[in-house]
PDB file of C-alpha atoms in Angstrom:
ATOM      1  CA  MET A   1     -13.442 -11.711  27.570  1.00  0.00           C
ATOM      2  CA  ASP A   2     -12.662  -7.995  27.785  1.00  0.00           C
ATOM      3  CA  GLY A   3     -10.391  -6.052  25.470  1.00  0.00           C
ATOM      4  CA  LEU A   4     -10.972  -7.851  22.166  1.00  0.00           C
ATOM      5  CA  ARG A   5     -10.420  -5.624  19.132  1.00  0.00           C
ATOM      6  CA  VAL A   6     -12.047  -5.884  15.702  1.00  0.00           C
ATOM      7  CA  ILE A   7      -9.683  -4.686  12.951  1.00  0.00           C
ATOM      8  CA  PRO A   8     -10.800  -4.380   9.289  1.00  0.00           C
ATOM      9  CA  THR A   9      -8.372  -5.330   6.498  1.00  0.00           C
ATOM     10  CA  TRP A  10      -8.599  -6.004   2.763  1.00  0.00           C
ATOM     11  CA  ARG A  11      -7.330  -9.098   0.969  1.00  0.00           C
ATOM     12  CA  HIS A  12      -7.791  -9.796  -2.763  1.00  0.00           C
ATOM     13  CA  GLY A  13     -10.406  -7.033  -2.876  1.00  0.00           C
ATOM     14  CA  ARG A  14     -12.450  -8.600  -0.055  1.00  0.00           C
ATOM     15  CA  GLU A  15     -12.947  -7.165   3.406  1.00  0.00           C
ATOM     16  CA  ARG A  16     -12.026  -9.226   6.455  1.00  0.00           C
ATOM     17  CA  LEU A  17     -12.620  -8.323  10.082  1.00  0.00           C
ATOM     18  CA  TYR A  18      -9.951  -9.715  12.405  1.00  0.00           C
ATOM     19  CA  VAL A  19     -10.665 -10.292  16.096  1.00  0.00           C
ATOM     20  CA  CYS A  20      -7.512  -9.715  18.146  1.00  0.00           C
ATOM     21  CA  LEU A  21      -6.437 -10.024  21.753  1.00  0.00           C
ATOM     22  CA  PRO A  22      -5.060  -6.900  23.503  1.00  0.00           C
ATOM     23  CA  ASP A  23      -1.505  -8.112  22.756  1.00  0.00           C
ATOM     24  CA  GLY A  24      -2.265  -8.229  19.017  1.00  0.00           C
ATOM     25  CA  ARG A  25      -2.668 -11.988  18.547  1.00  0.00           C
ATOM     26  CA  ASN A  26      -5.467 -13.045  16.195  1.00  0.00           C
ATOM     27  CA  LEU A  27      -8.317 -15.218  17.459  1.00  0.00           C
ATOM     28  CA  ALA A  28     -10.487 -15.276  14.329  1.00  0.00           C
ATOM     29  CA  TRP A  29     -11.530 -13.425  11.210  1.00  0.00           C
ATOM     30  CA  TYR A  30     -14.881 -12.775   9.581  1.00  0.00           C
ATOM     31  CA  ASP A  31     -15.145 -12.878   5.792  1.00  0.00           C
ATOM     32  CA  ARG A  32     -18.181 -10.818   4.771  1.00  0.00           C
ATOM     33  CA  GLU A  33     -18.388 -12.281   1.260  1.00  0.00           C
ATOM     34  CA  THR A  34     -18.605 -15.889   2.448  1.00  0.00           C
ATOM     35  CA  ALA A  35     -20.448 -15.001   5.692  1.00  0.00           C
ATOM     36  CA  ARG A  36     -18.036 -17.203   7.616  1.00  0.00           C
ATOM     37  CA  VAL A  37     -16.256 -16.708  10.927  1.00  0.00           C
ATOM     38  CA  ASN A  38     -12.945 -18.576  10.859  1.00  0.00           C
ATOM     39  CA  LEU A  39     -11.784 -19.530  14.359  1.00  0.00           C
ATOM     40  CA  LEU A  40      -8.134 -20.183  15.110  1.00  0.00           C
ATOM     41  CA  GLY A  41      -9.195 -21.953  18.313  1.00  0.00           C
ATOM     42  CA  GLU A  42     -12.511 -23.204  19.701  1.00  0.00           C
ATOM     43  CA  ASP A  43     -11.986 -21.869  23.240  1.00  0.00           C
ATOM     44  CA  HIS A  44     -13.026 -18.309  22.442  1.00  0.00           C
ATOM     45  CA  GLU A  45     -15.917 -18.872  20.043  1.00  0.00           C
ATOM     46  CA  GLU A  46     -18.515 -17.147  22.242  1.00  0.00           C
ATOM     47  CA  ASP A  47     -16.253 -14.147  22.915  1.00  0.00           C
ATOM     48  CA  VAL A  48     -15.405 -13.798  19.225  1.00  0.00           C
ATOM     49  CA  LEU A  49     -19.056 -13.838  18.164  1.00  0.00           C
ATOM     50  CA  THR A  50     -19.873 -11.262  20.852  1.00  0.00           C
ATOM     51  CA  ALA A  51     -17.117  -8.954  19.593  1.00  0.00           C
ATOM     52  CA  LEU A  52     -18.294  -9.368  15.990  1.00  0.00           C
ATOM     53  CA  GLY A  53     -21.957  -8.934  16.916  1.00  0.00           C
ATOM     54  CA  PRO A  54     -22.297  -5.308  15.737  1.00  0.00           C
ATOM     55  CA  PHE A  55     -20.778  -6.250  12.357  1.00  0.00           C
ATOM     56  CA  LEU A  56     -22.844  -9.364  11.560  1.00  0.00           C
ATOM     57  CA  THR A  57     -25.836  -8.676   9.327  1.00  0.00           C
ATOM     58  CA  GLY A  58     -27.292 -12.161   9.049  1.00  0.00           C
ATOM     59  CA  PRO A  59     -26.626 -15.831   9.714  1.00  0.00           C
ATOM     60  CA  VAL A  60     -22.984 -16.914   9.533  1.00  0.00           C
ATOM     61  CA  SER A  61     -21.140 -20.204   9.538  1.00  0.00           C
ATOM     62  CA  VAL A  62     -18.481 -20.757  12.190  1.00  0.00           C
ATOM     63  CA  GLY A  63     -15.550 -23.132  12.077  1.00  0.00           C
ATOM     64  CA  PRO A  64     -11.821 -23.590  11.636  1.00  0.00           C
ATOM     65  CA  PRO A  65     -10.179 -21.792   8.711  1.00  0.00           C
ATOM     66  CA  PRO A  66      -8.999 -23.567   5.570  1.00  0.00           C
ATOM     67  CA  ILE A  67      -5.427 -24.796   5.714  1.00  0.00           C
ATOM     68  CA  PRO A  68      -3.320 -21.613   5.319  1.00  0.00           C
ATOM     69  CA  THR A  69      -0.403 -21.202   2.995  1.00  0.00           C
ATOM     70  CA  PRO A  70       3.038 -20.396   4.479  1.00  0.00           C
ATOM     71  CA  ALA A  71       2.560 -16.751   3.452  1.00  0.00           C
ATOM     72  CA  GLU A  72      -0.791 -16.608   5.253  1.00  0.00           C
ATOM     73  CA  LEU A  73       0.756 -18.117   8.364  1.00  0.00           C
ATOM     74  CA  ALA A  74       3.431 -15.409   8.336  1.00  0.00           C
ATOM     75  CA  ARG A  75       0.770 -12.730   7.971  1.00  0.00           C
ATOM     76  CA  LEU A  76      -1.353 -14.087  10.804  1.00  0.00           C
ATOM     77  CA  SER A  77       1.631 -13.896  13.146  1.00  0.00           C
ATOM     78  CA  LEU A  78       1.985 -10.140  12.619  1.00  0.00           C
ATOM     79  CA  HIS A  79       1.044  -7.720  15.367  1.00  0.00           C
ATOM     80  CA  PRO A  80      -1.511  -5.237  13.952  1.00  0.00           C
ATOM     81  CA  ASP A  81       0.864  -2.343  14.632  1.00  0.00           C
ATOM     82  CA  ASP A  82       3.485  -4.022  12.423  1.00  0.00           C
ATOM     83  CA  ASP A  83       1.149  -4.840   9.527  1.00  0.00           C
ATOM     84  CA  LEU A  84       1.395  -2.313   6.689  1.00  0.00           C
ATOM     85  CA  ALA A  85      -1.372  -3.895   4.581  1.00  0.00           C
ATOM     86  CA  PRO A  86      -4.194  -1.737   6.056  1.00  0.00           C
ATOM     87  CA  ASN A  87      -2.361   1.478   5.068  1.00  0.00           C
ATOM     88  CA  ARG A  88      -4.477   3.673   2.822  1.00  0.00           C
ATOM     89  CA  PRO A  89      -3.015   5.497  -0.177  1.00  0.00           C
ATOM     90  CA  GLY A  90      -1.373   8.590   1.272  1.00  0.00           C
ATOM     91  CA  GLU A  91      -1.559   7.211   4.827  1.00  0.00           C
ATOM     92  CA  ALA A  92       1.401   9.274   6.057  1.00  0.00           C
ATOM     93  CA  LEU A  93      -0.062  12.465   4.572  1.00  0.00           C
ATOM     94  CA  LEU A  94      -3.474  11.757   6.078  1.00  0.00           C
ATOM     95  CA  ILE A  95      -1.905  11.412   9.512  1.00  0.00           C
ATOM     96  CA  ALA A  96       0.157  14.588   9.050  1.00  0.00           C
ATOM     97  CA  LEU A  97      -2.894  16.603   7.945  1.00  0.00           C
ATOM     98  CA  ASP A  98      -4.932  15.255  10.830  1.00  0.00           C
ATOM     99  CA  ARG A  99      -2.267  16.337  13.323  1.00  0.00           C
ATOM    100  CA  ASP A 100      -1.613  19.699  11.659  1.00  0.00           C
ATOM    101  CA  PRO A 101      -4.327  20.737   9.184  1.00  0.00           C
ATOM    102  CA  GLY A 102      -2.716  24.153   8.733  1.00  0.00           C
ATOM    103  CA  PRO A 103      -4.500  27.531   8.654  1.00  0.00           C
ATOM    104  CA  ALA A 104      -8.098  27.607   7.493  1.00  0.00           C
ATOM    105  CA  ARG A 105      -7.290  30.283   4.930  1.00  0.00           C
ATOM    106  CA  ARG A 106      -4.199  30.074   2.765  1.00  0.00           C
ATOM    107  CA  LEU A 107      -2.956  32.226  -0.088  1.00  0.00           C
ATOM    108  CA  ARG A 108      -1.845  29.046  -1.880  1.00  0.00           C
ATOM    109  CA  PRO A 109      -3.179  25.486  -1.710  1.00  0.00           C
ATOM    110  CA  ASP A 110      -1.479  23.254   0.838  1.00  0.00           C
ATOM    111  CA  PRO A 111       1.040  21.168  -1.185  1.00  0.00           C
ATOM    112  CA  ARG A 112       0.353  18.210   1.101  1.00  0.00           C
ATOM    113  CA  ARG A 113      -3.217  18.035  -0.162  1.00  0.00           C
ATOM    114  CA  ARG A 114      -2.061  18.031  -3.773  1.00  0.00           C
ATOM    115  CA  ALA A 115       0.399  15.248  -2.960  1.00  0.00           C
ATOM    116  CA  LEU A 116      -2.423  13.353  -1.232  1.00  0.00           C
ATOM    117  CA  THR A 117      -4.605  13.665  -4.339  1.00  0.00           C
ATOM    118  CA  ALA A 118      -1.807  12.161  -6.427  1.00  0.00           C
ATOM    119  CA  GLU A 119      -1.224   9.246  -4.049  1.00  0.00           C
ATOM    120  CA  ARG A 120      -4.923   8.502  -3.800  1.00  0.00           C
ATOM    121  CA  THR A 121      -5.353   8.547  -7.573  1.00  0.00           C
ATOM    122  CA  VAL A 122      -2.449   6.163  -8.140  1.00  0.00           C
ATOM    123  CA  GLY A 123      -3.189   4.023  -5.082  1.00  0.00           C
ATOM    124  CA  GLU A 124      -6.801   3.422  -6.032  1.00  0.00           C
ATOM    125  CA  ALA A 125      -5.765   2.445  -9.564  1.00  0.00           C
ATOM    126  CA  LEU A 126      -3.183  -0.005  -8.214  1.00  0.00           C
ATOM    127  CA  ASP A 127      -5.660  -1.487  -5.741  1.00  0.00           C
ATOM    128  CA  ARG A 128      -7.965  -2.368  -8.637  1.00  0.00           C
ATOM    129  CA  MET A 129      -5.245  -4.685  -9.946  1.00  0.00           C
ATOM    130  CA  ASP A 130      -5.540  -6.874  -6.860  1.00  0.00           C
ATOM    131  CA  ARG A 131      -7.811  -9.420  -8.488  1.00  0.00           C
ATOM    132  CA  ALA A 132      -5.281  -9.997 -11.263  1.00  0.00           C
ATOM    133  CA  GLY A 133      -2.846 -11.504  -8.767  1.00  0.00           C
ATOM    134  CA  TRP A 134      -1.124  -8.267  -7.756  1.00  0.00           C
ATOM    135  CA  HIS A 135      -0.743  -6.765  -4.290  1.00  0.00           C
ATOM    136  CA  THR A 136      -0.092  -3.136  -3.373  1.00  0.00           C
ATOM    137  CA  LEU A 137       1.230  -1.694  -0.126  1.00  0.00           C
ATOM    138  CA  HIS A 138       0.929   2.038   0.490  1.00  0.00           C
ATOM    139  CA  SER A 139       3.078   4.506   2.454  1.00  0.00           C
ATOM    140  CA  VAL A 140       5.810   1.976   3.234  1.00  0.00           C
ATOM    141  CA  PRO A 141       7.967   3.690   5.899  1.00  0.00           C
ATOM    142  CA  LEU A 142      11.735   3.855   5.514  1.00  0.00           C
ATOM    143  CA  PRO A 143      14.250   4.834   8.204  1.00  0.00           C
ATOM    144  CA  GLY A 144      15.003   8.538   8.263  1.00  0.00           C
ATOM    145  CA  GLY A 145      11.433   9.641   7.585  1.00  0.00           C
ATOM    146  CA  ASP A 146      11.322   8.654   3.914  1.00  0.00           C
ATOM    147  CA  ARG A 147       8.680   6.340   2.495  1.00  0.00           C
ATOM    148  CA  ILE A 148       7.770   4.458  -0.642  1.00  0.00           C
ATOM    149  CA  HIS A 149       4.450   5.808  -1.912  1.00  0.00           C
ATOM    150  CA  HIS A 150       3.317   2.439  -3.306  1.00  0.00           C
ATOM    151  CA  LEU A 151       4.958  -0.976  -3.538  1.00  0.00           C
ATOM    152  CA  LEU A 152       3.436  -3.165  -6.252  1.00  0.00           C
ATOM    153  CA  ILE A 153       4.090  -6.923  -6.117  1.00  0.00           C
ATOM    154  CA  GLY A 154       2.809  -9.400  -8.676  1.00  0.00           C
ATOM    155  CA  PRO A 155       3.522 -11.871 -11.475  1.00  0.00           C
ATOM    156  CA  GLY A 156       5.480  -9.237 -13.411  1.00  0.00           C
ATOM    157  CA  GLY A 157       7.829  -8.438 -10.524  1.00  0.00           C
ATOM    158  CA  LEU A 158       8.147  -5.691  -7.926  1.00  0.00           C
ATOM    159  CA  TYR A 159       7.811  -1.935  -8.463  1.00  0.00           C
ATOM    160  CA  ALA A 160       8.459   1.034  -6.179  1.00  0.00           C
ATOM    161  CA  VAL A 161       5.947   3.610  -7.438  1.00  0.00           C
ATOM    162  CA  HIS A 162       6.295   7.327  -6.751  1.00  0.00           C
ATOM    163  CA  SER A 163       3.256   9.562  -7.382  1.00  0.00           C
ATOM    164  CA  LEU A 164       3.684  13.165  -8.523  1.00  0.00           C
ATOM    165  CA  TYR A 165       0.876  15.724  -8.753  1.00  0.00           C
ATOM    166  CA  ALA A 166       1.088  17.423 -12.155  1.00  0.00           C
ATOM    167  CA  HIS A 167      -2.460  18.668 -12.728  1.00  0.00           C
ATOM    168  CA  ARG A 168      -2.705  20.614 -16.006  1.00  0.00           C
ATOM    169  CA  GLN A 169       1.043  21.090 -16.186  1.00  0.00           C
ATOM    170  CA  ARG A 170       3.582  20.243 -18.851  1.00  0.00           C
ATOM    171  CA  VAL A 171       6.208  17.904 -17.490  1.00  0.00           C
ATOM    172  CA  THR A 172       9.738  17.539 -18.813  1.00  0.00           C
ATOM    173  CA  VAL A 173      11.887  14.649 -17.637  1.00  0.00           C
ATOM    174  CA  ALA A 174      15.627  15.049 -18.159  1.00  0.00           C
ATOM    175  CA  ASP A 175      17.388  12.496 -15.969  1.00  0.00           C
ATOM    176  CA  PRO A 176      17.708  13.042 -13.066  1.00  0.00           C
ATOM    177  CA  ARG A 177      15.585  16.194 -13.122  1.00  0.00           C
ATOM    178  CA  VAL A 178      11.828  16.591 -13.458  1.00  0.00           C
ATOM    179  CA  ALA A 179      10.328  19.987 -14.285  1.00  0.00           C
ATOM    180  CA  LEU A 180       6.663  20.869 -13.748  1.00  0.00           C
ATOM    181  CA  GLY A 181       5.588  23.770 -15.916  1.00  0.00           C
ATOM    182  CA  ARG A 182       7.803  26.760 -15.237  1.00  0.00           C
ATOM    183  CA  HIS A 183       8.976  25.528 -11.850  1.00  0.00           C
ATOM    184  CA  GLU A 184      12.647  24.874 -11.191  1.00  0.00           C
ATOM    185  CA  PRO A 185      13.576  21.294 -12.203  1.00  0.00           C
ATOM    186  CA  LEU A 186      14.278  18.998  -9.260  1.00  0.00           C
ATOM    187  CA  PRO A 187      16.403  15.798  -9.218  1.00  0.00           C
ATOM    188  CA  LEU A 188      13.399  13.655  -8.343  1.00  0.00           C
ATOM    189  CA  LEU A 189      14.579  10.557 -10.225  1.00  0.00           C
ATOM    190  CA  ARG A 190      17.439  10.147  -7.761  1.00  0.00           C
ATOM    191  CA  ARG A 191      14.927   9.662  -4.982  1.00  0.00           C
ATOM    192  CA  VAL A 192      12.787   7.325  -7.082  1.00  0.00           C
ATOM    193  CA  ARG A 193      15.833   5.133  -7.811  1.00  0.00           C
ATOM    194  CA  SER A 194      16.969   5.301  -4.186  1.00  0.00           C
ATOM    195  CA  ASP A 195      13.566   4.107  -2.925  1.00  0.00           C
ATOM    196  CA  ALA A 196      13.695   1.125  -5.286  1.00  0.00           C
ATOM    197  CA  ASP A 197      17.284   0.308  -4.283  1.00  0.00           C
ATOM    198  CA  ARG A 198      16.381   0.335  -0.596  1.00  0.00           C
ATOM    199  CA  ALA A 199      13.378  -1.883  -1.249  1.00  0.00           C
ATOM    200  CA  SER A 200      15.572  -4.308  -3.214  1.00  0.00           C
ATOM    201  CA  TYR A 201      17.956  -4.521  -0.277  1.00  0.00           C
ATOM    202  CA  ALA A 202      15.167  -5.075   2.270  1.00  0.00           C
ATOM    203  CA  LEU A 203      13.372  -7.745   0.232  1.00  0.00           C
ATOM    204  CA  THR A 204      16.473  -9.322  -1.360  1.00  0.00           C
ATOM    205  CA  ALA A 205      14.700  -9.117  -4.723  1.00  0.00           C
ATOM    206  CA  GLU A 206      14.842  -6.765  -7.697  1.00  0.00           C
ATOM    207  CA  VAL A 207      12.513  -3.791  -7.267  1.00  0.00           C
ATOM    208  CA  ARG A 208      12.118  -1.497 -10.272  1.00  0.00           C
ATOM    209  CA  PRO A 209      11.505   2.254  -9.899  1.00  0.00           C
ATOM    210  CA  VAL A 210       8.452   3.923 -11.436  1.00  0.00           C
ATOM    211  CA  LEU A 211       7.422   7.589 -11.561  1.00  0.00           C
ATOM    212  CA  VAL A 212       3.732   8.256 -12.180  1.00  0.00           C
ATOM    213  CA  LEU A 213       2.654  11.730 -13.308  1.00  0.00           C
ATOM    214  CA  VAL A 214      -0.914  12.426 -12.246  1.00  0.00           C
ATOM    215  CA  ALA A 215      -3.168  14.510 -14.534  1.00  0.00           C
ATOM    216  CA  ALA A 216      -0.308  16.073 -16.517  1.00  0.00           C
ATOM    217  CA  SER A 217      -1.363  18.039 -19.606  1.00  0.00           C
ATOM    218  CA  ALA A 218       1.716  16.871 -21.557  1.00  0.00           C
ATOM    219  CA  VAL A 219       4.806  14.789 -20.842  1.00  0.00           C
ATOM    220  CA  LYS A 220       8.136  15.229 -22.609  1.00  0.00           C
ATOM    221  CA  VAL A 221      10.908  12.663 -22.140  1.00  0.00           C
ATOM    222  CA  PRO A 222      13.638  13.417 -24.714  1.00  0.00           C
ATOM    223  CA  VAL A 223      15.795  10.502 -23.542  1.00  0.00           C
ATOM    224  CA  PRO A 224      14.418   7.553 -21.537  1.00  0.00           C
ATOM    225  CA  PRO A 225      15.841   7.838 -18.021  1.00  0.00           C
ATOM    226  CA  ARG A 226      18.146   5.169 -16.649  1.00  0.00           C
ATOM    227  CA  GLU A 227      16.159   2.312 -15.065  1.00  0.00           C
ATOM    228  CA  VAL A 228      13.113   4.459 -14.178  1.00  0.00           C
ATOM    229  CA  ARG A 229       9.807   3.973 -15.999  1.00  0.00           C
ATOM    230  CA  VAL A 230       7.831   7.187 -16.428  1.00  0.00           C
ATOM    231  CA  LEU A 231       4.066   6.721 -16.750  1.00  0.00           C
ATOM    232  CA  THR A 232       0.891   8.750 -16.426  1.00  0.00           C
ATOM    233  CA  ASP A 233      -1.919   7.635 -14.146  1.00  0.00           C
ATOM    234  CA  ALA A 234      -3.872   6.625 -17.260  1.00  0.00           C
ATOM    235  CA  GLY A 235      -1.098   4.206 -18.262  1.00  0.00           C
ATOM    236  CA  LEU A 236      -0.661   2.330 -14.994  1.00  0.00           C
ATOM    237  CA  GLU A 237      -2.083  -0.896 -16.390  1.00  0.00           C
ATOM    238  CA  ASP A 238       1.090  -1.219 -18.472  1.00  0.00           C
ATOM    239  CA  LEU A 239       2.835  -2.430 -15.314  1.00  0.00           C
ATOM    240  CA  THR A 240       0.631  -5.517 -15.070  1.00  0.00           C
ATOM    241  CA  ARG A 241       1.018  -6.633 -18.668  1.00  0.00           C
ATOM    242  CA  ALA A 242       4.394  -8.165 -17.912  1.00  0.00           C
ATOM    243  CA  GLY A 243       4.227 -11.682 -16.524  1.00  0.00           C
ATOM    244  CA  GLY A 244       6.254 -14.797 -15.939  1.00  0.00           C
ATOM    245  CA  VAL A 245       8.728 -13.206 -13.519  1.00  0.00           C
ATOM    246  CA  LEU A 246       7.328 -14.467 -10.208  1.00  0.00           C
ATOM    247  CA  LYS A 247       5.342 -17.584  -9.370  1.00  0.00           C
ATOM    248  CA  PRO A 248       2.178 -17.152  -7.263  1.00  0.00           C
ATOM    249  CA  ALA A 249       3.905 -18.637  -4.206  1.00  0.00           C
ATOM    250  CA  ASP A 250       6.788 -16.167  -4.589  1.00  0.00           C
ATOM    251  CA  VAL A 251       4.347 -13.256  -4.900  1.00  0.00           C
ATOM    252  CA  GLU A 252       2.609 -14.278  -1.682  1.00  0.00           C
ATOM    253  CA  ALA A 253       5.888 -14.789   0.183  1.00  0.00           C
ATOM    254  CA  LEU A 254       7.260 -11.386  -0.877  1.00  0.00           C
ATOM    255  CA  HIS A 255       3.979  -9.703  -0.006  1.00  0.00           C
ATOM    256  CA  ALA A 256       4.016 -11.272   3.465  1.00  0.00           C
ATOM    257  CA  MET A 257       7.587 -10.093   3.967  1.00  0.00           C
ATOM    258  CA  ALA A 258       6.955  -6.575   2.646  1.00  0.00           C
ATOM    259  CA  ARG A 259       3.885  -5.947   4.785  1.00  0.00           C
ATOM    260  CA  ASP A 260       5.901  -6.493   7.985  1.00  0.00           C
ATOM    261  CA  ARG A 261       7.082  -3.106   9.288  1.00  0.00           C
ATOM    262  CA  ASN A 262      10.144  -4.792  10.803  1.00  0.00           C
ATOM    263  CA  THR A 263      11.387  -5.680   7.323  1.00  0.00           C
ATOM    264  CA  TRP A 264      11.942  -1.979   6.652  1.00  0.00           C
ATOM    265  CA  SER A 265      13.142  -0.875  10.081  1.00  0.00           C
ATOM    266  CA  ARG A 266      16.318  -2.935   9.645  1.00  0.00           C
ATOM    267  CA  LEU A 267      17.538  -0.858   6.665  1.00  0.00           C
TER     268      LEU A 267
END
């Protein structure tokens, strides 16, 4: 069969390779850790193994997948173009820099690259929480060109996380303004709250806003801002210490809903 695509994804910290038809439907997936090819139908076994051939490094078992949960069924029905789970931290910035890298020589560093550093730092830290029952989606697109840097979903609830590059700078947070060093304060907390509000509307669940300051030399918050948690990248684990808000089935269902691009396009 011609036109089969092999698409890598990550689930619970484990890599899976999905084999898809040209129209996006899944035929099978290969789990490297268990060395098993899970077939959704027996008719295409030979074609699936041929497509996976370059990726197989030893003997594998082949057979039907374990009985999926409702959340897994919803995920399997997604077209790859609609699935946000494979997004890397800073995905939108990576695409923008690839399309327009800017001049080779600049008088000042490209601010997009600093923003990318911040999103990668925070995104990689959040991804390490996956094995504790949490899921993270990166660069969640919103209508109008906005996006949520990171959406964290787990036992302690849902968080819309905004990353801010603050390398070696003193940061002062005075709701709604955030000042980096001697730069003019900007009303960043309004955007952070707005992102969380839009996510709450899309998912019909409470989403709490979080601002993460990456590599700041000092952080001053005279009065805790309304609703928004302000953390440094070193304190991200504080988000996962809360528990008992969502059951595992609810976490999986919300994750399946959030990873569907169509969920956000209806805002």
